Short mmCIF file of C-alpha atoms in Angstrom, two decimals:
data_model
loop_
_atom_site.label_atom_id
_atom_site.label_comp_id
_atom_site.label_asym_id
_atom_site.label_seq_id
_atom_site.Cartn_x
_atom_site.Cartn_y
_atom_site.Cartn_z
CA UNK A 23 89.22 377.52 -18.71
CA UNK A 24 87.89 381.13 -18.50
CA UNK A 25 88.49 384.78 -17.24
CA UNK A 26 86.85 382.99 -13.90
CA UNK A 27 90.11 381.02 -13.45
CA UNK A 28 92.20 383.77 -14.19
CA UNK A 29 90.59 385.40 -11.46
CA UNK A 30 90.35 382.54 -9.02
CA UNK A 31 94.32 382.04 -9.60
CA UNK A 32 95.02 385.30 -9.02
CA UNK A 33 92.94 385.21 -5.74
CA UNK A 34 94.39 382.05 -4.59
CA UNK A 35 98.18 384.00 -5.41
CA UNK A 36 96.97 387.29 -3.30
CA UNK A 37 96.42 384.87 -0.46
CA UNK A 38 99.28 383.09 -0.50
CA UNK A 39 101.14 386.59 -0.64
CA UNK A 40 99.10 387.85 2.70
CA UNK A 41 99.17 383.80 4.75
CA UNK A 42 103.04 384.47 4.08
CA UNK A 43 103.28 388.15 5.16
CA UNK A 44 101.41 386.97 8.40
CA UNK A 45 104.05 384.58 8.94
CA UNK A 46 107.02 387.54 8.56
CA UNK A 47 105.14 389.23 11.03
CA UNK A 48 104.67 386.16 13.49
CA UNK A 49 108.39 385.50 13.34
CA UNK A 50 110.54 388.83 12.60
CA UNK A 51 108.21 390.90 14.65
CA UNK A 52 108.61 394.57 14.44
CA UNK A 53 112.19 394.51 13.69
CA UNK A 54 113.65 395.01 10.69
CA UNK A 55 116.32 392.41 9.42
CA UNK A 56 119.54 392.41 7.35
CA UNK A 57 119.40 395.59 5.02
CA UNK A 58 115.57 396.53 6.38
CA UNK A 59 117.47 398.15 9.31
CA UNK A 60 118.30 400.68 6.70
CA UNK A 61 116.15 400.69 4.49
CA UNK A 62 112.94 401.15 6.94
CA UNK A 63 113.94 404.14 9.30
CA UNK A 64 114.73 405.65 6.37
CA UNK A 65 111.03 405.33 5.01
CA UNK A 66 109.69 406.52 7.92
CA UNK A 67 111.46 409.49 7.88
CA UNK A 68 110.18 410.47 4.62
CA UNK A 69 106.71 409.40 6.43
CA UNK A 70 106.88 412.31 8.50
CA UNK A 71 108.15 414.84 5.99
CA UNK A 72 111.83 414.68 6.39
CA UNK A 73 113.13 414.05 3.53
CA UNK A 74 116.48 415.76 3.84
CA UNK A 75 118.11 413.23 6.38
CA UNK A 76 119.86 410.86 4.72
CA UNK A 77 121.37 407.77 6.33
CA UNK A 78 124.83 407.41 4.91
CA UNK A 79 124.98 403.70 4.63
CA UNK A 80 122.35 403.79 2.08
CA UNK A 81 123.66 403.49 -1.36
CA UNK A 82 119.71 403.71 -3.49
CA UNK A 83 118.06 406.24 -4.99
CA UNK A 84 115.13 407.27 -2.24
CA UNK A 85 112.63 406.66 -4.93
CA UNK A 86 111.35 403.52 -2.74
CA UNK A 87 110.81 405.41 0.27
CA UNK A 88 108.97 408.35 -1.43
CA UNK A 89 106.21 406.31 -2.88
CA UNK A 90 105.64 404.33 0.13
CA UNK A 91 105.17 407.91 2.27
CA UNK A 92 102.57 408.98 -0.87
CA UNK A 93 100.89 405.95 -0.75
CA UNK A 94 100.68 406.26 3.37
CA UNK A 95 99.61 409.77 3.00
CA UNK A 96 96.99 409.07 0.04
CA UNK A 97 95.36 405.97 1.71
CA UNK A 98 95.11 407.98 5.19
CA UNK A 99 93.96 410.77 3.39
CA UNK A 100 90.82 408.50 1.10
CA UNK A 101 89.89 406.29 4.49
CA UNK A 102 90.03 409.44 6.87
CA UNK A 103 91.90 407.46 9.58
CA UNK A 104 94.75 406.76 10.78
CA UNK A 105 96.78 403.85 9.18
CA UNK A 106 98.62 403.48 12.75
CA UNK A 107 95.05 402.17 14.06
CA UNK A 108 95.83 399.22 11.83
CA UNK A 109 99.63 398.92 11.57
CA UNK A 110 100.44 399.73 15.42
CA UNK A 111 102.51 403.63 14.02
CA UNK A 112 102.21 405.10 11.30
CA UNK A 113 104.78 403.29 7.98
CA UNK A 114 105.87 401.11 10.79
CA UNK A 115 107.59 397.74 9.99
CA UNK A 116 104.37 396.17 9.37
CA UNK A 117 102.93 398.84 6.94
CA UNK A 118 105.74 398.77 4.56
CA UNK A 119 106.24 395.40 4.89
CA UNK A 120 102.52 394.98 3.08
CA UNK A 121 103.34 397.79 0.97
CA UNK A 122 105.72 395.51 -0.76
CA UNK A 123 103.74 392.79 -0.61
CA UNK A 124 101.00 395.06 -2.78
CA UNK A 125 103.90 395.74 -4.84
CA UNK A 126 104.43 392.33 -5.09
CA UNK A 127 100.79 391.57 -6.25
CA UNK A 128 101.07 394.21 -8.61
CA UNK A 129 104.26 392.93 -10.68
CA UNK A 130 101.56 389.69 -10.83
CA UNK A 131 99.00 391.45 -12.78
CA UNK A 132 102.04 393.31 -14.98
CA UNK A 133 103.94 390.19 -15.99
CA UNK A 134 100.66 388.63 -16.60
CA UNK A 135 99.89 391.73 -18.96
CA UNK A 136 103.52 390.97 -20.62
CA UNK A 137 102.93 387.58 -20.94
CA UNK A 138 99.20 388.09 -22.97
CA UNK A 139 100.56 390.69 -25.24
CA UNK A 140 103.60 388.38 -25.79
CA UNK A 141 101.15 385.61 -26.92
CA UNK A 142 99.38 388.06 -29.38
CA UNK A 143 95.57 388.58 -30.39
CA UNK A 144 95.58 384.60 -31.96
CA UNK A 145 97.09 382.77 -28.59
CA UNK A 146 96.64 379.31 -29.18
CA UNK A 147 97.48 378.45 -25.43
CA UNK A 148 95.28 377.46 -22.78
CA UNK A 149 94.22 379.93 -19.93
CA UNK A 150 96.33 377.18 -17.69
CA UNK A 151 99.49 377.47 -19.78
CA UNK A 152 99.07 381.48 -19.38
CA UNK A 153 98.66 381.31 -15.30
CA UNK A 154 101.64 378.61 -15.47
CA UNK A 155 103.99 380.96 -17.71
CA UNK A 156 103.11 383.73 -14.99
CA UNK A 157 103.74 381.68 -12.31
CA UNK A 158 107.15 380.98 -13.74
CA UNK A 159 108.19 384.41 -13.46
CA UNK A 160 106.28 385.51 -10.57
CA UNK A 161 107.59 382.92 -8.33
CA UNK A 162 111.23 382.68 -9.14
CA UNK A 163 112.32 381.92 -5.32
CA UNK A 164 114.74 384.74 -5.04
CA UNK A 165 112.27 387.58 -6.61
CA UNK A 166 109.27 385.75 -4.64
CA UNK A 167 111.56 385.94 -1.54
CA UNK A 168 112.21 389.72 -1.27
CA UNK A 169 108.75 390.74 -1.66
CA UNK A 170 108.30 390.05 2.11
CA UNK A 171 111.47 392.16 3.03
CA UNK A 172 111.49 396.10 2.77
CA UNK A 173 113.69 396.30 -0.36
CA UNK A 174 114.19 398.00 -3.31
CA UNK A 175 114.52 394.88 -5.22
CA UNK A 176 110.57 394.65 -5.85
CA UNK A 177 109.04 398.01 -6.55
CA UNK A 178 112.60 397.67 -9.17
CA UNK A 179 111.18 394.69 -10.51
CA UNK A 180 107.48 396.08 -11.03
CA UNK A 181 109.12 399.96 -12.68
CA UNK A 182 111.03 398.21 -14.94
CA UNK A 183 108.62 395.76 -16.04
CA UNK A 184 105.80 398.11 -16.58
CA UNK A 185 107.89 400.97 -18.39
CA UNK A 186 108.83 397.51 -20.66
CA UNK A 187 104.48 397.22 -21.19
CA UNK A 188 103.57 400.55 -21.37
CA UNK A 189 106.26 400.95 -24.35
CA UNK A 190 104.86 397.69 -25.90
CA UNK A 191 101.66 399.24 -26.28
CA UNK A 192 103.25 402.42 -27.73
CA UNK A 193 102.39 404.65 -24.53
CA UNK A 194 105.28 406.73 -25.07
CA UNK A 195 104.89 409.28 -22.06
CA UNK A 196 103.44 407.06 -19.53
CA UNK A 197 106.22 404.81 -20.37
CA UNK A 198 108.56 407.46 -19.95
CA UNK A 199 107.37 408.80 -17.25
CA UNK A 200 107.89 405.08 -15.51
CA UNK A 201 111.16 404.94 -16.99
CA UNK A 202 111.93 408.26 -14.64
CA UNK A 203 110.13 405.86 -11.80
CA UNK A 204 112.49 403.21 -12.33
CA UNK A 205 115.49 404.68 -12.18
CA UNK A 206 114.59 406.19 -8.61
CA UNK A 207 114.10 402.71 -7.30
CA UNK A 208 117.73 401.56 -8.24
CA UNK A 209 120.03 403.12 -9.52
CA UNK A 210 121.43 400.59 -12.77
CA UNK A 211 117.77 400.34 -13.95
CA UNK A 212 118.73 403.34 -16.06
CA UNK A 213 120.88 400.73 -18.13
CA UNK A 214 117.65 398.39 -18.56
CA UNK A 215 116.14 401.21 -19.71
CA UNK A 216 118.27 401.94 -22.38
CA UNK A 217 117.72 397.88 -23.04
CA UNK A 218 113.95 398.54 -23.30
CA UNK A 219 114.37 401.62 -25.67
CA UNK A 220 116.29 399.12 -28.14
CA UNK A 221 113.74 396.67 -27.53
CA UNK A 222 111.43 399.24 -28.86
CA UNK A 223 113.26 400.66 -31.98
CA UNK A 224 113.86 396.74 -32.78
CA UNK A 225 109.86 396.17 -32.73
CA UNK A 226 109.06 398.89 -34.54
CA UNK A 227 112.07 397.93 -36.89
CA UNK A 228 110.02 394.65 -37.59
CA UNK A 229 106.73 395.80 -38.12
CA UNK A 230 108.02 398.79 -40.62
CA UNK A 231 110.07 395.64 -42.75
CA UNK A 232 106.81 394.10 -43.13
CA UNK A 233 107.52 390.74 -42.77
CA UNK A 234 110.52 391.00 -45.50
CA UNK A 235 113.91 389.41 -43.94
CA UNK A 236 116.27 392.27 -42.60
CA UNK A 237 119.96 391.93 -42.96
CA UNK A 238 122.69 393.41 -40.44
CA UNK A 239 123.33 396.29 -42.92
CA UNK A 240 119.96 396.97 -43.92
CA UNK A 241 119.16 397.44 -40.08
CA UNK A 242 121.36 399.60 -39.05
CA UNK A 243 120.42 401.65 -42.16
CA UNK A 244 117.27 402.21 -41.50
CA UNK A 245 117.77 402.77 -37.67
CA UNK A 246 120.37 405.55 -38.24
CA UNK A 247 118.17 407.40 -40.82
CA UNK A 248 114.46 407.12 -38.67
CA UNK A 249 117.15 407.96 -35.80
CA UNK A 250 115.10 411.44 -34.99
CA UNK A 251 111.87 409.71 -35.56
CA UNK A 252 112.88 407.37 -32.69
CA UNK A 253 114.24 409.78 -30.27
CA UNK A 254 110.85 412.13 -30.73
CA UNK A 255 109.00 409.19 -29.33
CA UNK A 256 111.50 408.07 -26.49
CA UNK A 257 112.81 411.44 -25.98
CA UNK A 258 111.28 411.20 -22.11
CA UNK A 259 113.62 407.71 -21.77
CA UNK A 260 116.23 409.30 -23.22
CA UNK A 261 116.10 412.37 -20.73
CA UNK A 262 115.96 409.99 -17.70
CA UNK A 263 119.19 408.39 -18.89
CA UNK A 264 121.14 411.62 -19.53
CA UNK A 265 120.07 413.19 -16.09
CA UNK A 266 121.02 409.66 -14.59
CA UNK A 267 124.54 410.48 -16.58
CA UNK A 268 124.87 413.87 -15.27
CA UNK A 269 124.33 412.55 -11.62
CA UNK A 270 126.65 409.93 -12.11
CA UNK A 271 129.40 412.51 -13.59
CA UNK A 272 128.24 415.34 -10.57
CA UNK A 273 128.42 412.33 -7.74
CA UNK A 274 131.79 410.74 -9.06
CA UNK A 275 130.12 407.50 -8.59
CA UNK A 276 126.69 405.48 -8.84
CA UNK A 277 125.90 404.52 -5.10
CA UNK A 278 124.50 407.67 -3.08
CA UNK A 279 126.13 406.28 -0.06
CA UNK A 280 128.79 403.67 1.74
CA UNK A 281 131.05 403.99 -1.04
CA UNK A 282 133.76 402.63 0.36
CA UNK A 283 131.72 399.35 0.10
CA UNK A 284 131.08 399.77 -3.53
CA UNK A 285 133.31 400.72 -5.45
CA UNK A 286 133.56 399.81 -9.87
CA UNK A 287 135.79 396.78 -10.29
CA UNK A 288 136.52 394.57 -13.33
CA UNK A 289 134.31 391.47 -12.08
CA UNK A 290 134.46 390.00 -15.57
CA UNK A 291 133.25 386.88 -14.47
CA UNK A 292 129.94 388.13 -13.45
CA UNK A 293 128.07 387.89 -16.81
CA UNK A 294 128.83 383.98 -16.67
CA UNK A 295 127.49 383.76 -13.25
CA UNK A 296 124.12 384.92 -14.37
CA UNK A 297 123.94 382.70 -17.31
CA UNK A 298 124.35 379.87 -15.31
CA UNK A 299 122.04 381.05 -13.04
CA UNK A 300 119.18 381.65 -15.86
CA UNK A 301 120.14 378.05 -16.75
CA UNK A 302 119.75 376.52 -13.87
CA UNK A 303 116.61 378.30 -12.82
CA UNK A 304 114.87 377.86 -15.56
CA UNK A 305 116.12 373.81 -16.00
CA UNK A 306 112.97 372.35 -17.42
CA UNK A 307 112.27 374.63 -20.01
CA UNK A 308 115.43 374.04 -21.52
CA UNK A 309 113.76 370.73 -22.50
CA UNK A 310 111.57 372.68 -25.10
CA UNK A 311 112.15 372.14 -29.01
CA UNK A 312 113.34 375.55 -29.50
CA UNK A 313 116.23 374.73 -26.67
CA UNK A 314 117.63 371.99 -29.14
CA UNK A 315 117.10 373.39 -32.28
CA UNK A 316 120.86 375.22 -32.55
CA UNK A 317 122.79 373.41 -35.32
CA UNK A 318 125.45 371.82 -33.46
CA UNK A 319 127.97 372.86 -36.20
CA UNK A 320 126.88 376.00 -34.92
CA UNK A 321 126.61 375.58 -31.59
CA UNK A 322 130.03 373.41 -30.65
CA UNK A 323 131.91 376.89 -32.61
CA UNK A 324 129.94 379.06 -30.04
CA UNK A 325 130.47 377.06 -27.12
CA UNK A 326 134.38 376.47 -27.47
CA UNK A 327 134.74 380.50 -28.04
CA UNK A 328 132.35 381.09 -24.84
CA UNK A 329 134.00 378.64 -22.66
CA UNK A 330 137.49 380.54 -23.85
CA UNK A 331 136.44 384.03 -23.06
CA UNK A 332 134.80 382.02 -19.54
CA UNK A 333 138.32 380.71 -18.63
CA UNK A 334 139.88 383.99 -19.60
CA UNK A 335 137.14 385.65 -17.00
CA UNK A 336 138.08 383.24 -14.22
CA UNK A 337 141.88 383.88 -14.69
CA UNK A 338 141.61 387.19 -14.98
CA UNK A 339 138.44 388.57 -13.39
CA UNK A 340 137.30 386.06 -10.08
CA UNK A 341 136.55 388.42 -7.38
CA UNK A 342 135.34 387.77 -3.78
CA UNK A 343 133.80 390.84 -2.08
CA UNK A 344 134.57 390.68 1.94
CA UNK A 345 131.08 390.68 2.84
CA UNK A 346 130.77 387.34 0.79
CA UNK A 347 133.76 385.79 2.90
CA UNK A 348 132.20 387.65 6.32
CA UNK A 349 128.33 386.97 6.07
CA UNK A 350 127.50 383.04 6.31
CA UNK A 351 123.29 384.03 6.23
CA UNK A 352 123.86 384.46 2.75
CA UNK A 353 123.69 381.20 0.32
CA UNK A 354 126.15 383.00 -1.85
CA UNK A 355 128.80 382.37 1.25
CA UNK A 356 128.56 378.82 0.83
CA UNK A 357 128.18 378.89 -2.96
CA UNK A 358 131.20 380.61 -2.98
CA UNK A 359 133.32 378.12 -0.30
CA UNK A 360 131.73 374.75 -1.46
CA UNK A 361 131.59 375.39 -5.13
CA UNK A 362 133.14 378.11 -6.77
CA UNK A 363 136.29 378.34 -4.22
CA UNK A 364 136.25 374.50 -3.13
CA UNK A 365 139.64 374.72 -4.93
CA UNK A 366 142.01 376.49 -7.16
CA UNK A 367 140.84 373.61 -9.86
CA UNK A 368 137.11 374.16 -9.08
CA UNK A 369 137.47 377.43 -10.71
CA UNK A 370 138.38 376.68 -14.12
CA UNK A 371 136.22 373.17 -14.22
CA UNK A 372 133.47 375.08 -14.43
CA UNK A 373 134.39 376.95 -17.41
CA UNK A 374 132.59 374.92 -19.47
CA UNK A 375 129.80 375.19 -17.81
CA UNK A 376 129.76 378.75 -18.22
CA UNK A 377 129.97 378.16 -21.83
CA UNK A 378 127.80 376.00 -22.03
CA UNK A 379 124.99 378.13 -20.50
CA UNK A 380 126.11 381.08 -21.92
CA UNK A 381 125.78 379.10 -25.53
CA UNK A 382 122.33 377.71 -25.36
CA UNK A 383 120.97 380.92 -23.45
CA UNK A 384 122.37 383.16 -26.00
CA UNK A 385 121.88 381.65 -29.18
CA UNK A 386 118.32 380.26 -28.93
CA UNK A 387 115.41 380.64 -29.86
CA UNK A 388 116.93 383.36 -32.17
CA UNK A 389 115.67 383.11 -35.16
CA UNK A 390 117.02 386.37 -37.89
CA UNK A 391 118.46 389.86 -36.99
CA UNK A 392 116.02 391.15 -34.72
CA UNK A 393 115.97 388.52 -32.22
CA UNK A 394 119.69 388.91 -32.85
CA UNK A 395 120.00 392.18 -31.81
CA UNK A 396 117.92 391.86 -28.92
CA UNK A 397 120.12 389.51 -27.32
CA UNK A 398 123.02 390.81 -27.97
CA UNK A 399 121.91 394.03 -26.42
CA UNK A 400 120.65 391.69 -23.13
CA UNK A 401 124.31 390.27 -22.93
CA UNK A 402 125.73 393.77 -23.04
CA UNK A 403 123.59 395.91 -20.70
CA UNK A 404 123.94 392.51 -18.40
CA UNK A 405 127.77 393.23 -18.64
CA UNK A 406 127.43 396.98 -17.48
CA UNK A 407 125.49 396.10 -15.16
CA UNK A 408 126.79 393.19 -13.22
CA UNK A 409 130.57 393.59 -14.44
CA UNK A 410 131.29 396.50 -12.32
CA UNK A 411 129.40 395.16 -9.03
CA UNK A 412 131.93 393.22 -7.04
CA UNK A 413 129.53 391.90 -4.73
CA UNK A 414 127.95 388.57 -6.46
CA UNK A 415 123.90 388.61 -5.20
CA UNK A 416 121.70 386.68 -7.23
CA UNK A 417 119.02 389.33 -6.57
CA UNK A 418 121.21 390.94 -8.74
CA UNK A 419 120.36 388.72 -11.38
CA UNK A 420 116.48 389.18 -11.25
CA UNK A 421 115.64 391.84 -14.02
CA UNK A 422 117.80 390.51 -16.74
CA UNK A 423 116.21 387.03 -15.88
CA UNK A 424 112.62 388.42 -16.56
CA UNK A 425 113.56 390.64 -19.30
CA UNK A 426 115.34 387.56 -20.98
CA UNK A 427 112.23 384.78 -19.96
CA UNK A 428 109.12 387.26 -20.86
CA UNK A 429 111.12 388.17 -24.46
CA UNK A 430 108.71 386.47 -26.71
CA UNK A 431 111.16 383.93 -28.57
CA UNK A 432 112.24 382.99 -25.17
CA UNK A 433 112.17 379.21 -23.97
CA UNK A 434 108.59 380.44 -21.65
CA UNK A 435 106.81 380.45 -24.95
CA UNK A 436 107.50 377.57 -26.22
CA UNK A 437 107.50 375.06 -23.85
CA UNK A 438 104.72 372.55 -22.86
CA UNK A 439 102.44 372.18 -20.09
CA UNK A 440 104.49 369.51 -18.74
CA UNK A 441 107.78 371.64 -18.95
CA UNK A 442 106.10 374.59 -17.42
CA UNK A 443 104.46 372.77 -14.61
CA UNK A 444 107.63 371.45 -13.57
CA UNK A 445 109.45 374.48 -13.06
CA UNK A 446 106.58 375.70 -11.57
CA UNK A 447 106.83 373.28 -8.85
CA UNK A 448 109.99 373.10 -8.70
CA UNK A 449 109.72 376.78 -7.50
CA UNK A 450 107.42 376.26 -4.77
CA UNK A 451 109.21 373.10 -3.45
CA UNK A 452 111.95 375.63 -3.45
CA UNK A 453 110.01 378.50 -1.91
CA UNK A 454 108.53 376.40 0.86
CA UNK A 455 111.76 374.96 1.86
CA UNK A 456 113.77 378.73 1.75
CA UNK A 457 110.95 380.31 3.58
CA UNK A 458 110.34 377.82 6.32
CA UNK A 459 114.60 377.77 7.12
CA UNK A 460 114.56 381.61 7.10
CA UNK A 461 111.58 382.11 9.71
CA UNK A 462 112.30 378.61 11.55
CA UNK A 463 115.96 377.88 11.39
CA UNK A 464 117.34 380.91 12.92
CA UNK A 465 120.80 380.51 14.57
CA UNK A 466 122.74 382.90 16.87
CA UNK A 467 125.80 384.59 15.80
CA UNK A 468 129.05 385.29 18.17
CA UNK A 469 127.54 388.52 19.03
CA UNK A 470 124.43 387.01 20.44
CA UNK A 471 122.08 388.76 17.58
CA UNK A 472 119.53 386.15 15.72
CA UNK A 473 121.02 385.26 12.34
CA UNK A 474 118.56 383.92 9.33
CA UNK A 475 119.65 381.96 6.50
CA UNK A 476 118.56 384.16 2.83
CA UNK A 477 119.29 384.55 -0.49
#
């Protein structure tokens, strides 16, 4: 295969993308749904220039709705017409509806960027295992489900993703500058990019030792004295976090708004929950050699301790926000009543479960101090992230998931065609059946208002 079936996959992906915008549009009309009804008047405020009202229910950085009132602007601006010719008014549902969609399209060509470097100048794989590994990520049915909703959970996807590149290829101040990007979308990418400024100090780590074997002392050794060499190079990343810190001290909080709703718990169960869900997301590529290559020694030490601290997170850290127990168009309401909560017992048998994911996601495909490192810092900025949220989303669970799949010892890399295939159907059988209940299976609620079943 070629560059020509690069290009014809991509294609066929961008028109997939639009066939299934089309079909939002046929079904939801010009209303928006769930957290749209925010998110969208909101947008076209900042469409017309005012960007001092501020709806208080909105708890995101406006970072979202910015760029999609630039991009309005500059595309009117280039075409000399009006975009409300084509969209009906101007940013109306339908405009930034395909504004995420382009979003959408663009985290495509970045992951696919991500994925290439990963593989290195000698990639032995096949121009079908490449699409495949990109289709993995860019079609993970609850990130391939919000691009056709006016979120922030997208254009958050796509910053974070392309400050991660742009720092790969040791562009310092666009990366930086992407970093500041990122953070305006949402609000806890600022942790992620702390993650990605480790995952840069640990690269360049490896390529100053040369290929010699680094020990836990010799690493942080050398990190704390090329500690100012580091910080010249990442000192835009750094900034970003520190005025992210300053708001966070100024605000007394991290939402801008609805507070009430989100206020910092101990959900110390949380970190399980997304290990699990990698897991079982990600099933077939599990299967891969590097999967089973943990010493089981090793591994059976690992996964009793993991499935200890899991029961101690259950006993002591199993929260239930009220919207979960209020909102039945969520599938985290019935995860919730049918699995987790079926019974007290149901709790704690899944313990080892937890462990068990938490084991094999962890601890492979790590292969010396680096790799090490890298996950250990994934596990912890995972924990700040998700500990604190007591609302359990799994589009919560998106960023970490890519950050962890696209890291290059990662199961993606070294599983077969077979393995990758799989999941990659497995996805769209997913996808297909998701999207058609959400635009076709619509029930009413008490109130009389059109309810849709979502992630």
């Amino acid at each position: 295969m070629s560059r020509t079936s690069l290009v014809a996959a991509y294609c066929g992906i961008c028109t997939v993308f639009w066939y299934i915008m089309d079909s939002f549009r046929s079904e939801l009309g010009h209303d928006g749904y769930m957290d749209e009804i925010f998110h969208i008047p909101q947008a076209q405020k900042y469409c017309k220039g005012d960007v001092w009202s501020w709806d208080s229910k909105i708890t995101t950085f406006p970072g979202l709705y910015a760029l999609s009132a630039v991009a309005h602007g500059t595309v009117q601006s280039i075409v000399s017409a009006d975009l409300g010719l084509f969209f009906g008014t101007a940013c109306s549902v339908e405009y930034l509806r395909s504004f995420n969609v382009f979003l959408g399209i663009a985290c495509v060509g970045v992951v696919h960027s991500i994925v290439q470097h990963q593989l290195g100048d000698r990639n032995s794989r096949s121009t079908m295992d490449t699409i495949l590994m990109v289709l993995v990520c860019a079609i993970l049915p609850v990130h391939f489900f919000f691009v056709f909703l006016y979120y922030t959970d997208t254009a958050s996807s796509l910053f974070v993703l392309s400050t991660w590149l742009a720092l790969m290829k040791r562009q310092y101040t666009i990366s930086g500058l992407l970093a500041m990007c990122a953070i305006l979308m949402r609000q806890t990418n600022a942790v992620w990019v702390v993650y990605i400024m480790g995952c840069a100090v640990l690269d360049m780590e490896r390529d100053a030792a040369n290929g010699s074997r680094a020990t836990w002392a010799s690493l942080t050794t050398s990190v704390l004295s090329n500690i100012a060499s580091y910080m010249s190079l990442l000192w835009l990343h750094t900034l970003s976090v520190l005025l992210f810190i300053a708001f966070v001290v100024h605000n007394k909080g991290i939402v801008v708004g609805d507070k009430e709703n989100h206020v910092p718990v101990t959900h110390w169960v949380q970190p399980f929950y997304f290990y699990l869900y990698l897991v079982v997301t990600s099933g077939p590529l599990w299967l891969s050699r590097a999967a089973r290559s943990l010493s089981w020694r090793h591994f059976t030490l690992i996964f009793c301790l993991l499935s200890v601290l899991a029961y101690m997170a259950v006993e002591h850290g199993t929260l239930v926000h009220p919207f979960i127990l209020a909102d039945n168009r969520h599938y985290t309401f019935y995860v919730w009543r049918r699995l987790i909560n079926a019974s007290r017992a149901s709790r704690y048998l899944l313990t080892p479960v937890y462990g068990f994911c938490a084991s094999i996601a962890i601890f492979s495909g790590a292969s010396g101090v680096h790799d090490m490192c890298r996950k250990a810092a994934l596990l912890v900025c995972t924990a700040v992230v998700l500990i604190p949220a007591h609302l359990v989303e799994f589009r919560y669970f998106t960023i970490p998931w890519l950050l962890y799949i696209l890291d290059k010892e990662s199961v993606l890399f070294r599983s077969n065609r077979a393995q990758l295939l799989s999941t990659v159907l497995a996805y769209c059988a997913i996808n297909v059946a998701t999207m058609y209940i959400f635009l076709h299976r619509a029930f009413t609620w008490p109130d009389g208002s059109i309810a849709r079943f979502m992630w």
